[in-house]
Amino acid sequence: MAALKEIKKRINSIASTRKTTSAMKMVASSKLHKAENVISNMLPYSEALHHIMESLLTGDDASMLSRERPVRNIAIVAFSSDSSLCGAFNSNIVRELQKTIAAYRKSRSVDHIFIYTIGRKVYDAVRKTDITITQNFENLAGKSDYHTIADFAGSLITQFERGEIDRADIIYHHFKSAGSQELINETLLPVILPQKENPDSHANTGYIFEPSREEILRVVIPKSIKLRLYTMLLDSNASEHAARMIAMQTATDNADDLVSELTIEYNKSRQQAITNELLDLISGNMG
């Protein structure tokens, strides 16, 4: 009977855990739906603005923000979540960040690496290592505050223009679908321009610029970079909810399987106990 009570206790405990994981899956699904709407509405605008910027930029007279130079000082921005229970979402970011830092450290030309973390999980993981964090942004991973991220992007632009950093890399998850999130490690600064067969193609578009193209670029390029970083924040936020939803669904399914196995074990043990009692009773009557 003691074994039956222990199995019953485990079944009740797992069933209780299943209720929690199922509820968390529903919450994550609801948050994902909202985040997916936000990112799907933002992406077309962000991509269109980036396309306009690329169309205006050309080789010789490109903006300072698109000019590559020897990389000596690097800024790396890593996006994670503030909470756990989202599978390998945060550990993938931490591993990619450590891998990127190790690769830069092997390069003798690199003098300084400035680390910026967005999300408590990557911050907590990195500060336990020998990596120095330049700045951590608290409560930004789930808040999606445009003004804060735009100010941060503006500071990166200023540092790049002053020569304080020569490159800015971003590590985040790109939301492709509810079941697929892609780990991305890409360059924010300098602006990477697409290869054009005709470098002077902007001159043949038939557009008349008012004010001048240079003045428009001075506004469009920083705005595009700020919006691009904000879109990455939204991307990471949607990916977090998707990863948590999948993780909680998997945990719920595992709980169902375990409860089913334990229920079978309980029934077998209970049947065995009844059989033993009957055998004892029959043996006693025969004696």
Backbone as numpy.savetxt, mean C-alpha at the origin, in Angstrom:
# Nx Ny Nz CAx CAy CAz Cx Cy Cz
-14.86 -37.56 28.89 -15.68 -36.34 28.89 -14.83 -35.07 28.89
-13.66 -35.18 29.54 -12.78 -34.00 29.58 -12.34 -33.62 28.18
-12.07 -34.63 27.33 -11.66 -34.37 25.95 -12.79 -33.71 25.17
-14.03 -34.15 25.42 -15.18 -33.56 24.73 -15.35 -32.09 25.11
-15.16 -31.79 26.39 -15.27 -30.40 26.84 -14.19 -29.53 26.21
-12.99 -30.08 26.08 -11.90 -29.33 25.48 -12.17 -29.04 24.00
-12.69 -30.05 23.28 -13.02 -29.84 21.86 -14.13 -28.82 21.72
-15.17 -28.93 22.58 -16.28 -27.99 22.54 -15.81 -26.57 22.82
-14.86 -26.44 23.76 -14.31 -25.13 24.09 -13.57 -24.54 22.90
-12.81 -25.36 22.19 -12.08 -24.90 21.00 -13.04 -24.48 19.89
-14.11 -25.25 19.71 -15.11 -24.91 18.69 -15.74 -23.56 18.98
-16.10 -23.33 20.23 -16.72 -22.05 20.61 -15.75 -20.88 20.43
-14.48 -21.13 20.76 -13.46 -20.08 20.63 -13.24 -19.71 19.16
-13.13 -20.73 18.31 -12.92 -20.48 16.89 -14.15 -19.83 16.26
-15.33 -20.24 16.68 -16.57 -19.64 16.16 -16.65 -18.17 16.53
-16.18 -17.84 17.74 -16.16 -16.45 18.16 -15.17 -15.64 17.32
-14.01 -16.24 17.07 -13.01 -15.57 16.22 -13.55 -15.39 14.80
-14.29 -16.38 14.32 -14.87 -16.29 12.98 -15.84 -15.12 12.87
-16.61 -14.90 13.91 -17.53 -13.76 13.90 -16.76 -12.44 13.76
-15.61 -12.37 14.45 -14.80 -11.15 14.39 -14.21 -10.95 13.00
-13.62 -12.02 12.44 -13.01 -11.90 11.11 -14.06 -11.61 10.04
-15.23 -12.21 10.19 -16.31 -11.96 9.23 -16.77 -10.50 9.29
-16.88 -9.97 10.51 -17.28 -8.57 10.67 -16.22 -7.63 10.11
-14.93 -7.95 10.35 -13.85 -7.12 9.84 -13.81 -7.16 8.31
-14.14 -8.31 7.74 -14.19 -8.43 6.28 -15.28 -7.52 5.70
-16.42 -7.49 6.38 -17.52 -6.64 5.90 -17.17 -5.16 6.02
-16.50 -4.78 7.11 -16.08 -3.39 7.29 -15.06 -3.00 6.22
-14.07 -3.89 6.00 -13.06 -3.62 4.98 -13.69 -3.53 3.59
-14.69 -4.36 3.33 -15.38 -4.32 2.04 -16.10 -2.99 1.84
-16.73 -2.50 2.91 -17.42 -1.21 2.83 -16.44 -0.07 2.59
-15.32 -0.09 3.33 -14.30 0.95 3.16 -13.66 0.86 1.78
-13.47 -0.35 1.28 -12.89 -0.54 -0.04 -13.79 0.06 -1.11
-15.09 -0.14 -0.96 -16.03 0.40 -1.94 -15.91 1.92 -2.04
-15.79 2.58 -0.90 -15.64 4.04 -0.89 -14.29 4.45 -1.47
-13.23 3.76 -1.04 -11.88 4.10 -1.53 -11.75 3.84 -3.02
-12.40 2.78 -3.50 -12.34 2.46 -4.93 -13.04 3.55 -5.75
-14.14 4.07 -5.25 -14.83 5.16 -5.95 -13.96 6.41 -6.01
-13.28 6.70 -4.90 -12.43 7.90 -4.85 -11.28 7.79 -5.85
-10.58 6.64 -5.83 -9.41 6.49 -6.70 -9.83 6.40 -8.16
-10.97 5.79 -8.46 -11.42 5.69 -9.85 -11.85 7.05 -10.40
-12.33 7.93 -9.52 -12.69 9.28 -9.95 -11.47 10.18 -10.09
-10.43 9.92 -9.28 -9.24 10.76 -9.28 -8.28 10.41 -10.41
-8.15 9.14 -10.73 -7.14 8.70 -11.71 -7.28 9.36 -13.08
-8.47 9.45 -13.66 -8.56 10.08 -14.99 -8.07 11.53 -14.99
-8.41 12.28 -13.94 -7.96 13.67 -13.86 -6.45 13.75 -13.70
-5.90 12.90 -12.82 -4.46 12.89 -12.58 -3.70 12.50 -13.85
-4.19 11.48 -14.56 -3.53 11.02 -15.78 -3.62 12.06 -16.88
-4.77 12.74 -16.97 -4.94 13.77 -17.99 -4.00 14.94 -17.75
-3.87 15.35 -16.49 -2.98 16.46 -16.16 -1.53 16.08 -16.43
-1.19 14.83 -16.10 0.18 14.35 -16.35 0.45 14.31 -17.86
-0.54 13.93 -18.64 -0.38 13.88 -20.09 -0.16 15.28 -20.66
-0.92 16.26 -20.14 -0.74 17.64 -20.58 0.68 18.12 -20.27
1.15 17.80 -19.07 2.50 18.19 -18.67 3.53 17.57 -19.61
3.39 16.29 -19.90 4.33 15.62 -20.78 4.30 16.21 -22.19
3.11 16.62 -22.63 2.98 17.19 -23.97 3.69 18.52 -24.08
3.73 19.27 -22.98 4.36 20.59 -22.99 5.86 20.53 -22.81
6.34 19.46 -22.17 7.77 19.32 -21.91 8.48 18.73 -23.12
9.66 19.29 -23.42 10.49 18.75 -24.49 11.92 18.68 -24.01
12.78 18.11 -24.84 14.16 17.85 -24.45 14.98 19.03 -23.99
15.29 19.97 -24.89 16.24 21.03 -24.57 15.71 22.05 -23.59
14.42 22.38 -23.71 13.88 23.42 -22.84 12.97 22.85 -21.77
13.21 21.61 -21.40 12.39 20.99 -20.36 12.61 21.67 -19.02
11.68 21.43 -18.12 11.75 22.03 -16.80 12.92 21.45 -16.01
13.38 22.22 -15.02 14.43 21.74 -14.13 13.99 20.47 -13.42
12.69 20.33 -13.18 12.17 19.16 -12.47 12.23 17.89 -13.30
12.53 18.01 -14.58 12.62 16.83 -15.44 14.05 16.52 -15.87
14.99 17.27 -15.34 16.40 17.09 -15.74 17.11 16.14 -14.78
17.65 15.09 -15.33 18.39 14.14 -14.51 19.80 14.64 -14.27
20.34 14.30 -13.11 21.70 14.68 -12.76 22.30 13.56 -11.91
23.61 13.57 -11.69 24.22 12.52 -10.88 23.54 12.41 -9.51
23.21 11.18 -9.14 22.45 10.94 -7.91 23.40 10.80 -6.72
23.35 11.77 -5.81 24.14 11.73 -4.59 23.25 11.74 -3.34
22.15 12.46 -3.41 21.21 12.53 -2.29 19.84 12.06 -2.76
19.26 11.11 -2.01 18.03 10.45 -2.44 16.98 10.54 -1.34
15.75 10.78 -1.76 14.61 10.73 -0.85 13.76 9.52 -1.24
13.39 8.71 -0.24 12.53 7.55 -0.48 11.28 7.69 0.39
10.12 7.60 -0.25 8.85 7.70 0.46 8.17 6.34 0.41
7.81 5.79 1.58 7.18 4.47 1.65 5.79 4.59 2.26
4.80 4.03 1.58 3.41 4.05 2.04 3.05 2.69 2.64
2.50 2.70 3.85 1.99 1.47 4.45 0.65 1.80 5.10
0.17 0.93 5.98 -1.08 1.19 6.70 -0.78 1.53 8.15
-1.79 2.04 8.84 -1.65 2.34 10.27 -1.99 1.14 11.14
-2.72 0.18 10.60 -3.14 -0.99 11.36 -2.73 -2.26 10.63
-2.84 -3.38 11.34 -2.39 -4.66 10.79 -3.58 -5.48 10.27
-3.42 -6.80 10.26 -4.44 -7.73 9.79 -4.81 -7.49 8.32
-3.79 -7.21 7.50 -4.03 -7.03 6.06 -3.03 -7.87 5.25
-2.76 -9.07 5.73 -1.89 -9.99 5.01 -0.46 -9.50 4.92
0.12 -9.65 3.73 1.52 -9.27 3.51 1.66 -7.83 3.01
0.59 -7.05 3.12 0.58 -5.68 2.61 1.74 -4.86 3.17
1.90 -4.83 4.48 2.94 -4.01 5.11 4.32 -4.64 5.00
4.40 -5.95 5.16 5.71 -6.62 5.10 6.34 -6.48 3.71
5.52 -6.47 2.67 6.04 -6.28 1.31 6.67 -4.90 1.16
6.02 -3.88 1.73 6.54 -2.52 1.68 7.87 -2.43 2.42
7.93 -3.02 3.60 9.15 -2.97 4.41 10.30 -3.67 3.69
10.04 -4.83 3.12 11.09 -5.57 2.41 11.59 -4.79 1.20
10.66 -4.19 0.45 11.06 -3.43 -0.74 11.86 -2.19 -0.34
11.47 -1.56 0.76 12.21 -0.39 1.24 13.62 -0.78 1.65
13.77 -1.85 2.41 15.09 -2.30 2.84 15.94 -2.72 1.64
15.32 -3.36 0.67 16.03 -3.77 -0.54 16.53 -2.56 -1.32
15.69 -1.54 -1.43 16.06 -0.32 -2.16 17.19 0.41 -1.46
17.09 0.53 -0.13 18.14 1.20 0.64 19.46 0.45 0.51
19.41 -0.88 0.60 20.63 -1.68 0.48 21.29 -1.48 -0.88
20.47 -1.40 -1.93 21.01 -1.21 -3.28 21.68 0.15 -3.40
21.07 1.19 -2.83 21.66 2.52 -2.89 22.94 2.60 -2.05
22.95 1.91 -0.92 24.13 1.94 -0.06 25.34 1.28 -0.71
25.09 0.36 -1.62 26.19 -0.29 -2.32 26.83 0.64 -3.35
26.07 1.65 -3.76 26.58 2.60 -4.74 27.47 3.62 -4.04
28.69 3.72 -4.47 29.65 4.63 -3.82 29.33 6.09 -4.10
28.50 6.35 -5.09 28.20 7.74 -5.45 27.14 8.36 -4.54
26.40 7.54 -3.80 25.32 8.04 -2.95 25.86 8.49 -1.60
25.55 9.73 -1.23 26.01 10.28 0.05 24.96 10.16 1.15
23.72 10.56 0.85 22.67 10.56 1.87 21.39 9.97 1.33
20.68 9.24 2.21 19.37 8.69 1.87 18.38 9.21 2.92
17.39 9.95 2.46 16.37 10.50 3.36 15.11 9.64 3.26
14.67 9.11 4.40 13.53 8.19 4.44 12.31 8.91 5.00
11.21 8.85 4.25 9.93 9.41 4.69 8.92 8.26 4.74
8.25 8.11 5.87 7.29 7.02 6.03 5.89 7.58 6.21
4.95 6.96 5.52 3.53 7.29 5.64 2.82 6.00 6.04
2.36 5.94 7.28 1.77 4.71 7.80 2.58 4.20 8.99
1.90 3.88 10.07 2.58 3.51 11.32 3.33 2.19 11.21
2.85 1.27 10.38 3.46 -0.05 10.32 4.87 -0.02 9.73
5.07 0.72 8.66 6.41 0.80 8.08 7.32 1.60 9.00
6.78 2.60 9.68 7.57 3.39 10.62 8.05 2.52 11.78
7.14 1.73 12.37 7.51 0.87 13.50 8.54 -0.17 13.10
8.42 -0.70 11.86 9.36 -1.73 11.41 10.74 -1.15 11.13
10.78 0.02 10.50 12.06 0.60 10.10 12.84 1.14 11.29
12.15 1.71 12.26 12.87 2.31 13.39 13.56 1.27 14.27
13.22 -0.01 14.09 13.88 -1.08 14.83 15.19 -1.50 14.16
15.48 -0.94 12.99 16.69 -1.27 12.26 17.69 -0.12 12.40
18.76 -0.20 11.61 19.77 0.86 11.63 19.45 2.00 10.67
18.25 1.97 10.11 17.84 3.00 9.14 17.27 4.20 9.89
17.75 5.39 9.55 17.27 6.62 10.18 16.10 7.19 9.38
15.01 7.46 10.06 13.82 8.02 9.42 13.88 9.54 9.48
13.80 10.18 8.34 13.85 11.64 8.27 12.56 12.25 8.80
11.42 11.70 8.40 10.13 12.21 8.87 9.06 11.14 8.72
8.19 11.07 9.72 7.05 10.17 9.66 5.77 10.99 9.69
4.82 10.62 8.83 3.53 11.30 8.78 2.49 10.44 9.49
2.07 10.88 10.67 1.11 10.12 11.45 -0.31 10.36 10.96
-1.10 9.27 11.00 -2.54 9.33 10.70 -2.84 9.81 9.29
-1.88 9.74 8.38 -2.12 10.17 7.01 -2.51 9.01 6.12
-2.12 7.78 6.49 -2.38 6.62 5.64 -3.87 6.40 5.43
-4.67 6.62 6.46 -6.11 6.39 6.33 -6.92 7.65 6.20
-6.27 8.79 6.30 -6.99 10.06 6.29 -7.10 10.66 4.90
-6.11 10.44 4.07 -6.10 10.95 2.68 -6.30 12.46 2.62
-5.47 13.17 3.36 -5.56 14.63 3.40 -4.73 15.23 2.27
-5.40 15.86 1.29 -4.69 16.38 0.14 -3.72 17.49 0.52
-4.12 18.40 1.41 -3.29 19.55 1.75 -1.97 19.11 2.39
-2.03 18.10 3.27 -0.81 17.61 3.91 0.12 16.97 2.89
-0.43 16.12 2.02 0.41 15.43 1.04 0.91 16.41 -0.02
0.11 17.43 -0.33 0.53 18.44 -1.31 1.67 19.29 -0.75
1.58 19.64 0.54 2.67 20.39 1.18 3.96 19.57 1.19
3.81 18.27 1.44 4.98 17.39 1.46 5.60 17.29 0.06
4.74 17.15 -0.96 5.24 17.11 -2.34 5.92 18.42 -2.70
5.36 19.54 -2.22 5.98 20.83 -2.46 7.36 20.93 -1.84
7.53 20.34 -0.64 8.84 20.37 0.01 9.85 19.52 -0.76
9.41 18.40 -1.32 10.30 17.57 -2.15 10.72 18.31 -3.41
9.77 19.03 -4.00 10.08 19.83 -5.20 11.11 20.90 -4.87
10.92 21.58 -3.74 11.85 22.63 -3.33 13.25 22.05 -3.08
13.32 20.90 -2.41 14.61 20.26 -2.15 15.29 19.86 -3.46
14.50 19.40 -4.41 15.08 19.00 -5.70 15.60 20.21 -6.45
14.85 21.28 -6.44 15.28 22.50 -7.14 16.53 23.10 -6.51
16.67 22.98 -5.20 17.84 23.51 -4.50 19.04 22.58 -4.60
18.84 21.39 -5.11 19.94 20.43 -5.20 20.16 19.66 -3.92
19.22 19.75 -2.97 19.36 19.03 -1.70 19.08 17.55 -1.89
18.25 17.21 -2.86 18.05 15.82 -3.27 18.15 15.76 -4.80
18.62 14.64 -5.30 18.76 14.46 -6.74 17.74 13.48 -7.31
17.01 12.84 -6.41 16.05 11.83 -6.85 15.05 11.58 -5.71
13.79 11.30 -6.07 12.78 10.95 -5.09 12.05 9.70 -5.58
12.17 8.62 -4.82 11.52 7.35 -5.17 10.32 7.12 -4.26
9.29 6.49 -4.81 8.06 6.21 -4.07 7.80 4.71 -4.08
7.53 4.14 -2.89 7.20 2.73 -2.77 5.78 2.62 -2.22
4.91 1.99 -2.98 3.50 1.89 -2.56 2.83 0.74 -3.30
1.59 0.46 -2.93 0.80 -0.55 -3.62 -0.19 0.12 -4.56
-0.19 -0.34 -5.80 -1.15 0.16 -6.79 -2.38 -0.75 -6.80
-3.55 -0.14 -6.64 -4.79 -0.90 -6.63 -5.22 -1.22 -8.06
-5.20 -2.50 -8.40 -5.63 -2.94 -9.73 -7.06 -3.46 -9.68
-7.37 -4.23 -8.65 -8.72 -4.75 -8.45 -8.82 -5.20 -6.99
-10.01 -5.63 -6.60 -10.20 -6.08 -5.22 -9.32 -7.28 -4.89
-8.95 -8.04 -5.91 -8.13 -9.23 -5.66 -6.68 -9.09 -6.07
-6.29 -7.90 -6.53 -4.93 -7.72 -7.02 -4.40 -6.33 -6.66
-3.29 -6.31 -5.93 -2.60 -5.07 -5.60 -1.13 -5.24 -5.98
-0.63 -4.31 -6.78 0.73 -4.42 -7.32 1.69 -3.53 -6.55
2.80 -4.11 -6.09 3.82 -3.33 -5.39 4.61 -2.52 -6.41
4.65 -1.20 -6.22 5.30 -0.30 -7.18 6.47 0.42 -6.50
7.57 0.51 -7.22 8.73 1.30 -6.79 9.12 2.17 -7.98
8.72 3.44 -7.95 8.94 4.30 -9.11 9.49 5.66 -8.70
9.92 6.40 -9.68 10.55 7.70 -9.45 9.53 8.83 -9.59
9.49 9.70 -8.59 8.63 10.88 -8.64 9.39 12.07 -9.21
10.64 12.23 -8.77 11.52 13.29 -9.24 12.89 12.70 -9.57
13.48 13.09 -10.67 12.96 14.00 -11.70 11.81 13.40 -12.47
11.01 14.24 -13.10 9.88 13.78 -13.91 10.42 13.01 -15.11
9.99 11.79 -15.26 10.45 10.95 -16.37 9.59 11.24 -17.60
10.23 11.72 -18.65 9.50 12.06 -19.88 9.50 10.88 -20.84
8.39 10.68 -21.55 8.36 9.60 -22.55 9.25 9.94 -23.73
9.77 8.93 -24.37 10.61 9.14 -25.55 9.74 9.57 -26.73
10.14 10.64 -27.39 9.39 11.15 -28.53 10.25 11.08 -29.79
9.60 10.68 -30.88 10.32 10.64 -32.15 10.65 12.05 -32.62
9.73 12.97 -32.36 9.94 14.36 -32.76 10.00 15.23 -31.52
11.18 15.66 -31.07 11.29 16.45 -29.85 10.50 17.74 -29.89
10.24 18.27 -31.07 9.53 19.54 -31.19 8.06 19.34 -31.51
7.53 18.18 -31.10 6.15 17.87 -31.47 5.16 18.85 -30.88
5.52 19.50 -29.73 4.58 20.45 -29.13 4.34 21.65 -30.03
5.33 21.92 -30.88 5.22 23.09 -31.74 4.24 22.85 -32.88
3.90 21.56 -33.13 3.03 21.24 -34.25 1.62 20.89 -33.80
1.29 21.13 -32.54 -0.02 20.76 -32.05 -1.09 21.75 -32.47
-0.70 22.95 -32.85 -1.68 23.95 -33.24 -2.24 24.72 -32.08
-1.71 24.51 -30.87 -2.21 25.22 -29.70 -1.58 26.61 -29.61
-2.35 27.53 -29.12 -1.85 28.86 -28.80 -1.86 28.99 -27.28
-0.71 29.25 -26.68 -0.58 29.29 -25.23 -0.78 30.71 -24.70
-1.66 30.83 -23.74 -1.88 32.12 -23.10 -2.15 31.87 -21.61
-1.26 32.21 -20.72 0.02 32.88 -20.97 1.00 31.95 -21.69
2.27 32.24 -21.63 3.25 31.47 -22.40 3.34 30.03 -21.90
3.91 29.16 -22.74 4.07 27.75 -22.36 4.92 27.61 -21.11
5.94 28.44 -20.96 6.81 28.37 -19.80 6.05 28.71 -18.52
5.19 29.72 -18.58 4.41 30.10 -17.41 3.40 29.01 -17.05
2.83 28.41 -18.06 1.88 27.31 -17.80 2.60 26.14 -17.13
3.81 25.82 -17.62 4.58 24.72 -17.04 4.92 24.97 -15.58
5.20 26.23 -15.25 5.55 26.55 -13.87 4.41 26.23 -12.90
3.19 26.22 -13.43 2.02 25.89 -12.60 1.65 24.42 -12.73
1.68 23.91 -13.96 1.20 22.56 -14.22 2.10 21.48 -13.63
3.42 21.66 -13.76 4.34 20.61 -13.30 4.24 20.37 -11.80
4.36 21.40 -10.94 4.21 21.15 -9.50 2.83 20.58 -9.16
1.79 21.09 -9.82 0.44 20.59 -9.55 0.32 19.13 -9.92
0.91 18.74 -11.05 0.86 17.35 -11.48 1.61 16.45 -10.50
2.76 16.91 -10.02 3.55 16.10 -9.06 2.80 15.94 -7.75
2.19 17.01 -7.27 1.41 16.95 -6.03 0.22 16.01 -6.18
-0.45 16.12 -7.30 -1.61 15.27 -7.54 -1.20 13.82 -7.71
-0.04 13.61 -8.32 0.45 12.24 -8.50 0.76 11.59 -7.16
1.37 12.34 -6.25 1.68 11.79 -4.93 0.39 11.54 -4.15
-0.58 12.42 -4.30 -1.88 12.23 -3.64 -2.58 10.99 -4.19
-2.49 10.77 -5.49 -3.09 9.60 -6.10 -2.44 8.33 -5.57
-1.13 8.37 -5.33 -0.43 7.22 -4.74 -0.95 6.93 -3.34
-1.25 7.99 -2.59 -1.82 7.82 -1.25 -3.18 7.15 -1.33
-4.02 7.59 -2.26 -5.33 6.98 -2.45 -5.19 5.54 -2.92
-4.23 5.30 -3.80 -3.94 3.95 -4.30 -3.58 3.02 -3.15
-2.70 3.49 -2.28 -2.26 2.70 -1.14 -3.42 2.42 -0.18
-4.26 3.43 0.02 -5.40 3.28 0.92 -6.39 2.24 0.41
-6.69 2.29 -0.89 -7.60 1.30 -1.47 -6.99 -0.10 -1.43
-5.69 -0.18 -1.69 -5.00 -1.48 -1.66 -5.01 -2.08 -0.26
-4.87 -1.22 0.75 -4.90 -1.70 2.14 -6.24 -2.36 2.45
-7.34 -1.70 2.11 -8.66 -2.25 2.39 -8.90 -3.54 1.61
-8.42 -3.58 0.37 -8.57 -4.80 -0.43 -7.77 -5.95 0.18
-6.55 -5.66 0.61 -5.70 -6.69 1.22 -6.32 -7.19 2.53
-6.88 -6.27 3.32 -7.50 -6.67 4.59 -8.76 -7.50 4.34
-9.53 -7.12 3.33 -10.74 -7.87 3.01 -10.39 -9.31 2.62
-9.36 -9.46 1.80 -8.94 -10.80 1.37 -8.40 -11.59 2.55
-7.59 -10.93 3.40 -7.02 -11.60 4.57 -8.10 -12.08 5.52
-9.11 -11.23 5.75 -10.19 -11.59 6.66 -11.10 -12.67 6.06
-11.28 -12.65 4.73 -12.05 -13.69 4.07 -11.33 -15.03 4.20
-10.01 -15.00 4.00 -9.22 -16.23 4.15 -9.28 -16.75 5.58
-9.17 -15.84 6.55 -9.23 -16.24 7.96 -10.60 -16.82 8.29
-11.66 -16.23 7.74 -13.02 -16.74 7.98 -13.19 -18.13 7.38
-12.69 -18.32 6.16 -12.77 -19.64 5.52 -11.98 -20.68 6.31
-10.81 -20.31 6.79 -10.01 -21.24 7.59 -10.72 -21.60 8.89
-11.38 -20.62 9.49 -12.14 -20.87 10.72 -13.29 -21.83 10.45
-13.97 -21.65 9.31 -15.06 -22.56 8.95 -14.54 -23.99 8.79
-13.41 -24.12 8.11 -12.83 -25.45 7.90 -12.43 -26.09 9.23
-11.84 -25.29 10.12 -11.39 -25.82 11.40 -12.57 -26.21 12.28
-13.62 -25.40 12.28 -14.83 -25.74 13.05 -15.45 -27.02 12.52
-15.47 -27.18 11.19 -16.01 -28.39 10.59 -15.21 -29.61 11.01
-13.88 -29.51 10.99 -13.02 -30.63 11.39 -13.21 -30.96 12.87
-13.27 -29.93 13.71 -13.44 -30.16 15.14 -14.81 -30.72 15.47
-15.83 -30.30 14.70 -17.17 -30.83 14.92 -17.23 -32.32 14.62
-16.56 -32.72 13.54 -16.49 -34.15 13.20 -15.75 -34.90 14.30
-14.63 -34.32 14.75 -13.86 -34.95 15.83 -14.69 -35.05 17.11
-15.46 -34.01 17.39 -16.32 -33.99 18.59 -17.39 -35.08 18.50
-18.01 -35.19 17.34 -19.06 -36.20 17.16 -18.51 -37.61 17.27
-17.30 -37.80 16.69 -16.66 -39.12 16.80 -16.34 -39.46 18.25
-15.77 -38.47 18.96 -15.41 -38.69 20.36 -16.66 -38.94 21.21
-17.71 -38.19 20.92 -18.96 -38.34 21.66 -19.57 -39.72 21.40
-19.54 -40.16 20.13 -20.06 -41.47 19.80 -19.24 -42.57 20.46
-17.92 -42.36 20.51 -17.04 -43.34 21.15 -17.32 -43.42 22.64
-17.58 -42.25 23.26 -17.88 -42.23 24.70 -19.19 -42.95 24.97
-20.20 -42.76 24.12 -21.49 -43.44 24.30 -21.33 -44.94 24.13
-20.54 -45.32 23.12 -20.29 -46.75 22.87 -19.60 -47.40 24.07
-18.62 -46.69 24.63 -17.90 -47.23 25.80 -18.84 -47.39 27.00
-19.73 -46.40 27.18 -20.68 -46.49 28.30 -21.63 -47.66 28.12
-22.09 -47.87 26.87 -22.96 -49.02 26.61 -22.26 -50.34 26.86
-20.98 -50.40 26.40 -20.20 -51.62 26.63 -20.02 -51.90 28.12
-19.74 -50.81 28.88 -19.59 -50.98 30.33 -20.89 -51.46 30.96
-22.03 -50.91 30.48 -23.32 -51.28 31.02 -23.65 -52.74 30.70
-23.37 -53.15 29.46 -23.64 -54.54 29.06 -22.75 -55.49 29.82
-21.46 -55.11 29.98 -20.53 -55.96 30.72 -20.97 -56.11 32.17
-21.49 -55.03 32.75 -21.96 -55.09 34.15 -23.16 -55.97 34.31
-24.07 -55.91 33.34 -25.27 -56.77 33.42 -24.93 -58.23 33.26
-23.93 -58.49 32.35 -23.53 -59.88 32.13 -22.81 -60.44 33.34
-22.11 -59.54 34.08 -21.41 -60.02 35.27 -22.40 -60.34 36.37
